[in-house]
Amino acid sequence: MIVGAAQMGPVERRHTADEVSERMVALLEKASARGVELLVFPELASVPFFPHWVIEDREELLSYYDLDTPFARVAPLFTRAAELGIAVVMGYAERTNEGRLFNSSVLADEHGDVALKYRKVHLPGFGEPQRAEHQLLEKRYFEVGDLGFPVVDWKRTRLGLAICNDRRWAETYRMLALARAEIVCIGYNTPVKTPHLPEIDTLTEFHNHLSMQAGAYQNSLWVIGVGKGGVEEGVEQIGGSVIVAPSGEIVALASSRDDEVITADIDLDMVKKYRRDVFNFAHHRRPEHYGAITAPVDPRWSDDVRRVGALPGSDDDGA
Ligand code: CDV
């Protein structure tokens, strides 16, 4: 099965939805020419990553969200994908009919129908603005996802979705592997710089790949990880999109921080082989010893969070 990651350069406030659609369709056409059946776009793909700054005006904030699905904002992408028979995964800011706000991702199958939806579980950063070069305000703008880690049988495989910070948590991949996902599609927006921890700035790209390679290997699955790259609204993001095999090996890697398609012809039998001969869950997992993983989070853990410092007058509730 040939799969692809459609990395995107910056999406800025000055870019219209039509301009963004045009770029996404161009990436789709490139993928189609290479025989791609499944193409994955980044987290919050069609808008700037607005949790990087403070938005006081509610109307302005809501302008970044799509009601239910992202299909209306970038309609040409989904229309063309269905014409070409390509399934698309895309991240977007979701507003529900009840006014709930989530950081979501959707799989539109090769007919353009919603086959799977996921709402981000691990929201990084802070609920209040920090004194920092850029903000990490996902806890302010989104609720924690309420769908768990769903999977879907699609064509001759089983797919799961995850979003950005989810990829750093072992539980994400393990939940999806336990549901027998064979491919995990992950969109992300990762700044080169971590304002509250500058000493890890030189490790950002290493940690990006480390997380996805470990997740793929320890759970015998394929990972398609796709980010935005370049300077978006003053924040430089890493790009570094990859396709990772169940062996943990990177089989495709983006070479730029701009719009770029990477593809790989992936062997789904590798999943079966690694699940049989390396990480055989039935034979070797010992869940009777893993109870602490599902116990409620001990509140003392949050004492360790380092903050840059809340802005005067804000009520900093930490990460
Ligand atoms: N969008 C993200 O979830 N970004 C985080 C950053 C803030 C660390 C990430 O894990 O890449």
mmCIF file of C-alpha atoms and ligand atoms in Angstrom:
data_model
loop_
_atom_site.group_PDB
_atom_site.id
_atom_site.type_symbol
_atom_site.label_atom_id
_atom_site.label_comp_id
_atom_site.label_asym_id
_atom_site.label_seq_id
_atom_site.Cartn_x
_atom_site.Cartn_y
_atom_site.Cartn_z
ATOM 1 C CA MET A 1 0.000 0.000 0.000
ATOM 2 C CA ILE A 2 1.424 3.383 -0.980
ATOM 3 C CA VAL A 3 0.867 6.060 1.664
ATOM 4 C CA GLY A 4 1.962 9.670 1.909
ATOM 5 C CA ALA A 5 2.527 12.571 4.276
ATOM 6 C CA ALA A 6 1.712 16.066 3.009
ATOM 7 C CA GLN A 7 3.967 18.348 5.012
ATOM 8 C CA MET A 8 3.012 22.018 4.900
ATOM 9 C CA GLY A 9 5.023 25.192 5.150
ATOM 10 C CA PRO A 10 3.609 28.090 7.151
ATOM 11 C CA VAL A 11 -0.111 28.876 7.017
ATOM 12 C CA GLU A 12 -0.397 32.533 7.984
ATOM 13 C CA ARG A 13 -3.341 34.741 8.938
ATOM 14 C CA ARG A 14 -2.957 36.636 5.657
ATOM 15 C CA HIS A 15 -3.509 33.426 3.632
ATOM 16 C CA THR A 16 -7.085 32.943 2.435
ATOM 17 C CA ALA A 17 -8.814 29.563 2.631
ATOM 18 C CA ASP A 18 -8.694 29.439 -1.192
ATOM 19 C CA GLU A 19 -4.922 29.906 -1.172
ATOM 20 C CA VAL A 20 -4.484 27.190 1.428
ATOM 21 C CA SER A 21 -6.817 24.835 -0.470
ATOM 22 C CA GLU A 22 -4.799 25.404 -3.618
ATOM 23 C CA ARG A 23 -1.596 24.379 -1.834
ATOM 24 C CA MET A 24 -3.259 21.300 -0.366
ATOM 25 C CA VAL A 25 -4.679 20.238 -3.731
ATOM 26 C CA ALA A 26 -1.215 20.643 -5.293
ATOM 27 C CA LEU A 27 0.176 18.285 -2.642
ATOM 28 C CA LEU A 28 -2.685 15.862 -3.283
ATOM 29 C CA GLU A 29 -1.993 15.862 -7.037
ATOM 30 C CA LYS A 30 1.679 15.075 -6.403
ATOM 31 C CA ALA A 31 0.684 12.230 -4.116
ATOM 32 C CA SER A 32 -1.773 10.922 -6.699
ATOM 33 C CA ALA A 33 0.945 10.853 -9.359
ATOM 34 C CA ARG A 34 2.914 8.570 -7.044
ATOM 35 C CA GLY A 35 -0.015 6.173 -6.545
ATOM 36 C CA VAL A 36 -0.839 7.177 -2.971
ATOM 37 C CA GLU A 37 -4.004 5.644 -1.453
ATOM 38 C CA LEU A 38 -3.829 7.467 1.888
ATOM 39 C CA LEU A 39 -2.506 10.999 2.379
ATOM 40 C CA VAL A 40 -2.019 12.579 5.811
ATOM 41 C CA PHE A 41 -1.981 16.350 6.447
ATOM 42 C CA PRO A 42 -0.758 18.111 9.641
ATOM 43 C CA GLU A 43 -2.564 19.086 12.849
ATOM 44 C CA LEU A 44 -4.768 22.192 12.341
ATOM 45 C CA ALA A 45 -3.611 21.976 8.740
ATOM 46 C CA SER A 46 -5.605 24.719 7.054
ATOM 47 C CA VAL A 47 -5.219 27.481 9.664
ATOM 48 C CA PRO A 48 -2.270 29.005 11.510
ATOM 49 C CA PHE A 49 -1.532 27.227 14.803
ATOM 50 C CA PHE A 50 -3.446 29.836 16.832
ATOM 51 C CA PRO A 51 -2.643 28.379 20.314
ATOM 52 C CA HIS A 52 0.707 30.108 19.789
ATOM 53 C CA TRP A 53 -0.860 33.459 20.673
ATOM 54 C CA VAL A 54 -3.497 35.079 22.907
ATOM 55 C CA ILE A 55 -6.863 35.731 21.274
ATOM 56 C CA GLU A 56 -9.243 37.757 23.447
ATOM 57 C CA ASP A 57 -11.958 38.308 20.843
ATOM 58 C CA ARG A 58 -14.336 35.301 20.811
ATOM 59 C CA GLU A 59 -15.465 35.859 17.224
ATOM 60 C CA GLU A 60 -11.871 35.967 16.018
ATOM 61 C CA LEU A 61 -11.094 32.815 17.993
ATOM 62 C CA LEU A 62 -14.065 30.933 16.562
ATOM 63 C CA SER A 63 -13.054 31.895 13.027
ATOM 64 C CA TYR A 64 -10.315 29.234 13.272
ATOM 65 C CA TYR A 65 -12.782 26.444 14.082
ATOM 66 C CA ASP A 66 -14.844 24.350 11.672
ATOM 67 C CA LEU A 67 -18.328 23.181 12.519
ATOM 68 C CA ASP A 68 -18.159 19.378 12.824
ATOM 69 C CA THR A 69 -15.772 18.700 9.888
ATOM 70 C CA PRO A 70 -13.181 20.752 7.940
ATOM 71 C CA PHE A 71 -14.911 19.922 4.654
ATOM 72 C CA ALA A 72 -16.373 23.383 4.024
ATOM 73 C CA ARG A 73 -13.208 25.460 4.599
ATOM 74 C CA VAL A 74 -11.053 23.488 2.171
ATOM 75 C CA ALA A 75 -13.800 21.941 0.036
ATOM 76 C CA PRO A 76 -11.648 21.689 -3.133
ATOM 77 C CA LEU A 77 -9.257 19.346 -1.310
ATOM 78 C CA PHE A 78 -11.965 16.880 -0.324
ATOM 79 C CA THR A 79 -13.769 17.101 -3.677
ATOM 80 C CA ARG A 80 -10.564 16.401 -5.598
ATOM 81 C CA ALA A 81 -9.492 13.628 -3.194
ATOM 82 C CA ALA A 82 -12.807 11.814 -3.774
ATOM 83 C CA GLU A 83 -12.402 12.246 -7.556
ATOM 84 C CA LEU A 84 -8.923 10.725 -7.338
ATOM 85 C CA GLY A 85 -10.073 8.013 -4.917
ATOM 86 C CA ILE A 86 -7.555 9.032 -2.236
ATOM 87 C CA ALA A 87 -8.349 8.848 1.477
ATOM 88 C CA VAL A 88 -7.280 11.943 3.414
ATOM 89 C CA VAL A 89 -6.464 12.493 7.085
ATOM 90 C CA MET A 90 -6.505 16.103 8.198
ATOM 91 C CA GLY A 91 -6.287 17.929 11.516
ATOM 92 C CA TYR A 92 -8.624 20.840 12.292
ATOM 93 C CA ALA A 93 -10.122 22.852 15.133
ATOM 94 C CA GLU A 94 -13.584 21.397 15.705
ATOM 95 C CA ARG A 95 -16.631 23.273 17.008
ATOM 96 C CA THR A 96 -19.603 21.076 17.774
ATOM 97 C CA ASN A 97 -23.248 22.072 17.406
ATOM 98 C CA GLU A 98 -23.304 22.422 21.197
ATOM 99 C CA GLY A 99 -20.370 24.846 21.089
ATOM 100 C CA ARG A 100 -17.718 22.442 22.422
ATOM 101 C CA LEU A 101 -14.202 22.993 21.083
ATOM 102 C CA PHE A 102 -11.733 20.217 20.269
ATOM 103 C CA ASN A 103 -8.419 19.748 18.492
ATOM 104 C CA SER A 104 -9.551 17.036 16.067
ATOM 105 C CA SER A 105 -8.518 14.906 13.141
ATOM 106 C CA VAL A 106 -10.703 13.203 10.577
ATOM 107 C CA LEU A 107 -10.245 10.432 8.046
ATOM 108 C CA ALA A 108 -12.243 11.059 4.870
ATOM 109 C CA ASP A 109 -12.225 7.773 2.971
ATOM 110 C CA GLU A 110 -11.664 7.439 -0.782
ATOM 111 C CA HIS A 111 -15.335 8.335 -1.396
ATOM 112 C CA GLY A 112 -15.095 11.483 0.718
ATOM 113 C CA ASP A 113 -17.107 10.058 3.619
ATOM 114 C CA VAL A 114 -16.069 10.445 7.257
ATOM 115 C CA ALA A 115 -14.645 7.065 8.232
ATOM 116 C CA LEU A 116 -13.025 8.045 11.552
ATOM 117 C CA LYS A 117 -12.809 11.037 13.854
ATOM 118 C CA TYR A 118 -10.419 11.588 16.766
ATOM 119 C CA ARG A 119 -10.220 14.378 19.362
ATOM 120 C CA LYS A 120 -6.795 15.102 20.859
ATOM 121 C CA VAL A 121 -6.358 13.648 24.332
ATOM 122 C CA HIS A 122 -2.963 15.036 25.381
ATOM 123 C CA LEU A 123 -3.215 18.840 25.274
ATOM 124 C CA PRO A 124 0.196 20.366 26.039
ATOM 125 C CA GLY A 125 1.083 23.740 27.512
ATOM 126 C CA PHE A 126 -0.917 26.049 29.714
ATOM 127 C CA GLY A 127 -4.376 27.421 30.317
ATOM 128 C CA GLU A 128 -3.073 30.954 30.886
ATOM 129 C CA PRO A 129 -0.645 33.113 28.891
ATOM 130 C CA GLN A 130 3.016 32.976 29.889
ATOM 131 C CA ARG A 131 5.798 35.558 29.635
ATOM 132 C CA ALA A 132 7.325 33.889 26.600
ATOM 133 C CA GLU A 133 8.302 34.354 22.940
ATOM 134 C CA HIS A 134 5.231 32.382 21.952
ATOM 135 C CA GLN A 135 2.317 30.814 23.792
ATOM 136 C CA LEU A 136 1.194 27.183 24.200
ATOM 137 C CA LEU A 137 -2.503 27.732 24.886
ATOM 138 C CA GLU A 138 -4.165 24.500 23.850
ATOM 139 C CA LYS A 139 -5.567 24.040 27.365
ATOM 140 C CA ARG A 140 -7.289 27.420 26.931
ATOM 141 C CA TYR A 141 -8.745 26.801 23.490
ATOM 142 C CA PHE A 142 -9.682 23.093 23.549
ATOM 143 C CA GLU A 143 -11.321 20.490 25.748
ATOM 144 C CA VAL A 144 -9.605 17.148 26.293
ATOM 145 C CA GLY A 145 -10.869 14.723 23.646
ATOM 146 C CA ASP A 146 -13.784 12.509 24.629
ATOM 147 C CA LEU A 147 -13.607 9.751 22.020
ATOM 148 C CA GLY A 148 -10.752 7.676 23.416
ATOM 149 C CA PHE A 149 -8.508 6.193 20.710
ATOM 150 C CA PRO A 150 -10.891 4.841 18.053
ATOM 151 C CA VAL A 151 -9.798 2.757 15.056
ATOM 152 C CA VAL A 152 -11.421 1.810 11.783
ATOM 153 C CA ASP A 153 -11.058 -1.009 9.298
ATOM 154 C CA TRP A 154 -10.187 0.638 6.041
ATOM 155 C CA LYS A 155 -9.352 -1.196 2.811
ATOM 156 C CA ARG A 156 -6.991 -4.030 3.773
ATOM 157 C CA THR A 157 -5.762 -2.538 7.033
ATOM 158 C CA ARG A 158 -6.838 -0.901 10.309
ATOM 159 C CA LEU A 159 -6.167 2.769 11.030
ATOM 160 C CA GLY A 160 -5.921 4.928 14.126
ATOM 161 C CA LEU A 161 -5.333 8.654 14.542
ATOM 162 C CA ALA A 162 -3.333 10.722 17.025
ATOM 163 C CA ILE A 163 -2.440 14.396 17.199
ATOM 164 C CA CYS A 164 0.895 16.034 17.928
ATOM 165 C CA ASN A 165 1.663 15.837 21.667
ATOM 166 C CA ASP A 166 -0.123 12.443 21.742
ATOM 167 C CA ARG A 167 2.889 11.045 19.887
ATOM 168 C CA ARG A 168 5.137 11.590 22.911
ATOM 169 C CA TRP A 169 2.985 9.395 25.179
ATOM 170 C CA ALA A 170 3.504 5.632 25.125
ATOM 171 C CA GLU A 171 -0.145 5.094 26.070
ATOM 172 C CA THR A 172 -1.347 6.528 22.752
ATOM 173 C CA TYR A 173 0.326 3.872 20.626
ATOM 174 C CA ARG A 174 -0.398 1.090 23.108
ATOM 175 C CA MET A 175 -4.120 1.890 23.159
ATOM 176 C CA LEU A 176 -4.179 1.869 19.360
ATOM 177 C CA ALA A 177 -2.111 -1.322 19.155
ATOM 178 C CA LEU A 178 -4.436 -3.045 21.616
ATOM 179 C CA ALA A 179 -7.273 -2.117 19.252
ATOM 180 C CA ARG A 180 -5.142 -3.735 16.521
ATOM 181 C CA ALA A 181 -4.380 -0.588 14.544
ATOM 182 C CA GLU A 182 -1.747 -1.238 11.894
ATOM 183 C CA ILE A 183 -1.211 2.361 10.755
ATOM 184 C CA VAL A 184 -1.259 5.414 13.034
ATOM 185 C CA CYS A 185 -1.612 8.806 11.327
ATOM 186 C CA ILE A 186 -0.222 11.718 13.342
ATOM 187 C CA GLY A 187 -0.333 15.397 12.421
ATOM 188 C CA TYR A 188 1.697 17.902 14.422
ATOM 189 C CA ASN A 189 2.785 21.522 14.962
ATOM 190 C CA THR A 190 6.071 21.536 16.829
ATOM 191 C CA PRO A 191 8.054 24.718 17.379
ATOM 192 C CA VAL A 192 11.831 24.491 17.288
ATOM 193 C CA LYS A 193 11.875 26.341 20.616
ATOM 194 C CA THR A 194 10.226 25.299 23.889
ATOM 195 C CA PRO A 195 9.845 28.597 25.788
ATOM 196 C CA HIS A 196 9.702 27.096 29.279
ATOM 197 C CA LEU A 197 12.598 24.694 28.651
ATOM 198 C CA PRO A 198 15.187 26.289 26.308
ATOM 199 C CA GLU A 199 17.829 23.730 27.243
ATOM 200 C CA ILE A 200 16.047 21.096 25.105
ATOM 201 C CA ASP A 201 15.831 23.272 21.970
ATOM 202 C CA THR A 202 18.719 21.404 20.325
ATOM 203 C CA LEU A 203 16.874 18.106 20.875
ATOM 204 C CA THR A 204 13.503 19.049 19.352
ATOM 205 C CA GLU A 205 14.000 17.180 16.074
ATOM 206 C CA PHE A 206 15.583 14.212 17.829
ATOM 207 C CA HIS A 207 12.653 13.900 20.247
ATOM 208 C CA ASN A 208 10.176 14.148 17.360
ATOM 209 C CA HIS A 209 11.617 11.142 15.595
ATOM 210 C CA LEU A 210 12.498 9.268 18.793
ATOM 211 C CA SER A 211 8.846 9.317 19.940
ATOM 212 C CA MET A 212 7.425 8.056 16.665
ATOM 213 C CA GLN A 213 10.149 5.472 16.064
ATOM 214 C CA ALA A 214 9.727 4.062 19.584
ATOM 215 C CA GLY A 215 5.928 4.082 19.248
ATOM 216 C CA ALA A 216 6.091 2.237 15.926
ATOM 217 C CA TYR A 217 8.608 -0.364 17.098
ATOM 218 C CA GLN A 218 7.178 -1.103 20.548
ATOM 219 C CA ASN A 219 3.707 -1.575 19.073
ATOM 220 C CA SER A 220 4.546 -3.178 15.718
ATOM 221 C CA LEU A 221 2.765 -0.608 13.585
ATOM 222 C CA TRP A 222 3.370 1.901 10.834
ATOM 223 C CA VAL A 223 3.446 5.589 11.763
ATOM 224 C CA ILE A 224 2.818 8.404 9.318
ATOM 225 C CA GLY A 225 3.925 11.596 11.091
ATOM 226 C CA VAL A 226 3.436 14.931 9.363
ATOM 227 C CA GLY A 227 4.118 18.433 10.574
ATOM 228 C CA LYS A 228 4.191 22.029 9.518
ATOM 229 C CA GLY A 229 7.569 23.622 8.932
ATOM 230 C CA GLY A 230 9.070 27.078 8.602
ATOM 231 C CA VAL A 231 8.189 30.346 10.305
ATOM 232 C CA GLU A 232 4.442 30.645 10.858
ATOM 233 C CA GLU A 233 3.249 33.838 12.552
ATOM 234 C CA GLY A 234 6.762 34.334 13.966
ATOM 235 C CA VAL A 235 7.124 30.783 15.334
ATOM 236 C CA GLU A 236 9.574 28.460 13.613
ATOM 237 C CA GLN A 237 8.317 24.880 13.295
ATOM 238 C CA ILE A 238 10.379 21.787 12.635
ATOM 239 C CA GLY A 239 8.766 19.953 9.720
ATOM 240 C CA GLY A 240 10.670 16.654 9.852
ATOM 241 C CA SER A 241 7.758 14.567 8.549
ATOM 242 C CA VAL A 242 8.386 10.830 8.459
ATOM 243 C CA ILE A 243 6.998 7.433 7.638
ATOM 244 C CA VAL A 244 8.194 4.883 10.197
ATOM 245 C CA ALA A 245 8.116 1.083 9.869
ATOM 246 C CA PRO A 246 7.220 -1.420 12.624
ATOM 247 C CA SER A 247 10.978 -2.020 12.885
ATOM 248 C CA GLY A 248 11.330 1.578 14.071
ATOM 249 C CA GLU A 249 13.187 2.498 10.888
ATOM 250 C CA ILE A 250 12.399 5.736 9.065
ATOM 251 C CA VAL A 251 11.558 4.813 5.476
ATOM 252 C CA ALA A 252 10.704 8.321 4.232
ATOM 253 C CA LEU A 253 11.802 11.701 5.562
ATOM 254 C CA ALA A 254 10.994 15.248 4.464
ATOM 255 C CA SER A 255 13.998 17.208 3.245
ATOM 256 C CA SER A 256 12.545 20.720 3.567
ATOM 257 C CA ARG A 257 10.503 22.788 6.007
ATOM 258 C CA ASP A 258 8.006 23.668 3.301
ATOM 259 C CA ASP A 259 5.128 22.103 1.361
ATOM 260 C CA GLU A 260 6.433 18.644 0.470
ATOM 261 C CA VAL A 261 5.014 15.182 -0.145
ATOM 262 C CA ILE A 262 6.842 12.103 1.089
ATOM 263 C CA THR A 263 5.642 8.623 0.208
ATOM 264 C CA ALA A 264 6.407 4.992 0.938
ATOM 265 C CA ASP A 265 5.208 1.643 -0.300
ATOM 266 C CA ILE A 266 4.502 0.033 3.043
ATOM 267 C CA ASP A 267 4.437 -3.697 3.744
ATOM 268 C CA LEU A 268 1.483 -4.440 6.017
ATOM 269 C CA ASP A 269 2.811 -7.956 6.637
ATOM 270 C CA MET A 270 5.594 -6.369 8.716
ATOM 271 C CA VAL A 271 2.943 -5.610 11.341
ATOM 272 C CA LYS A 272 1.953 -9.264 11.531
ATOM 273 C CA LYS A 273 5.582 -10.403 11.640
ATOM 274 C CA TYR A 274 6.580 -8.081 14.492
ATOM 275 C CA ARG A 275 3.367 -8.866 16.412
ATOM 276 C CA ARG A 276 4.057 -12.569 16.078
ATOM 277 C CA ASP A 277 7.818 -12.740 16.566
ATOM 278 C CA VAL A 278 8.880 -9.665 18.549
ATOM 279 C CA PHE A 279 6.079 -7.996 20.541
ATOM 280 C CA ASN A 280 3.694 -10.898 20.901
ATOM 281 C CA PHE A 281 1.100 -9.388 23.231
ATOM 282 C CA ALA A 282 -0.650 -12.687 23.973
ATOM 283 C CA HIS A 283 2.547 -14.356 25.119
ATOM 284 C CA HIS A 284 4.540 -11.608 26.791
ATOM 285 C CA ARG A 285 2.374 -8.707 28.017
ATOM 286 C CA ARG A 286 1.721 -8.717 31.782
ATOM 287 C CA PRO A 287 -1.209 -6.317 32.319
ATOM 288 C CA GLU A 288 -1.710 -7.627 35.852
ATOM 289 C CA HIS A 289 1.413 -5.582 36.693
ATOM 290 C CA TYR A 290 0.343 -2.399 34.870
ATOM 291 C CA GLY A 291 -2.488 -1.199 37.132
ATOM 292 C CA ALA A 292 -0.818 2.152 37.982
ATOM 293 C CA ILE A 293 -1.079 3.172 34.329
ATOM 294 C CA THR A 294 -4.857 3.394 34.491
ATOM 295 C CA ALA A 295 -5.141 4.643 38.086
ATOM 296 C CA PRO A 296 -6.242 8.311 38.342
ATOM 297 C CA VAL A 297 -3.347 10.798 38.078
ATOM 298 C CA ASP A 298 -1.890 11.569 41.491
ATOM 299 C CA PRO A 299 -2.290 15.375 41.917
ATOM 300 C CA ARG A 300 1.229 15.628 43.373
ATOM 301 C CA TRP A 301 2.668 15.082 39.883
ATOM 302 C CA SER A 302 1.634 18.602 38.829
ATOM 303 C CA ASP A 303 3.930 20.124 41.503
ATOM 304 C CA ASP A 304 6.807 19.429 39.124
ATOM 305 C CA VAL A 305 5.600 21.592 36.214
ATOM 306 C CA ARG A 306 7.959 24.430 35.367
ATOM 307 C CA ARG A 307 6.296 27.629 34.177
ATOM 308 C CA VAL A 308 7.846 30.605 32.447
ATOM 309 C CA GLY A 309 5.685 32.810 34.664
ATOM 310 C CA ALA A 310 2.088 33.845 34.336
ATOM 311 C CA LEU A 311 1.336 37.228 32.836
ATOM 312 C CA PRO A 312 0.247 39.772 35.483
ATOM 313 C CA GLY A 313 -3.419 39.389 36.330
ATOM 314 C CA SER A 314 -3.811 35.912 34.894
ATOM 315 C CA ASP A 315 -4.818 32.876 36.881
ATOM 316 C CA ASP A 316 -2.147 30.352 35.910
ATOM 317 C CA ASP A 317 -3.478 26.840 36.297
ATOM 318 C CA GLY A 318 -0.357 25.161 34.966
ATOM 319 C CA ALA A 319 0.113 22.464 32.361
HETATM 320 N N1 CDV B 1 0.748 20.958 19.044
HETATM 321 C C1 CDV B 1 1.457 20.287 19.989
HETATM 322 O O1 CDV B 1 0.928 19.398 20.643
HETATM 323 N N2 CDV B 1 2.739 20.665 20.164
HETATM 324 C C2 CDV B 1 3.591 20.113 21.182
HETATM 325 C C3 CDV B 1 4.581 21.155 21.641
HETATM 326 C C4 CDV B 1 3.908 22.268 22.305
HETATM 327 C C5 CDV B 1 5.564 20.559 22.601
HETATM 328 C C6 CDV B 1 4.339 18.882 20.717
HETATM 329 O O2 CDV B 1 4.312 17.887 21.438
HETATM 330 O O3 CDV B 1 5.004 18.925 19.695
#
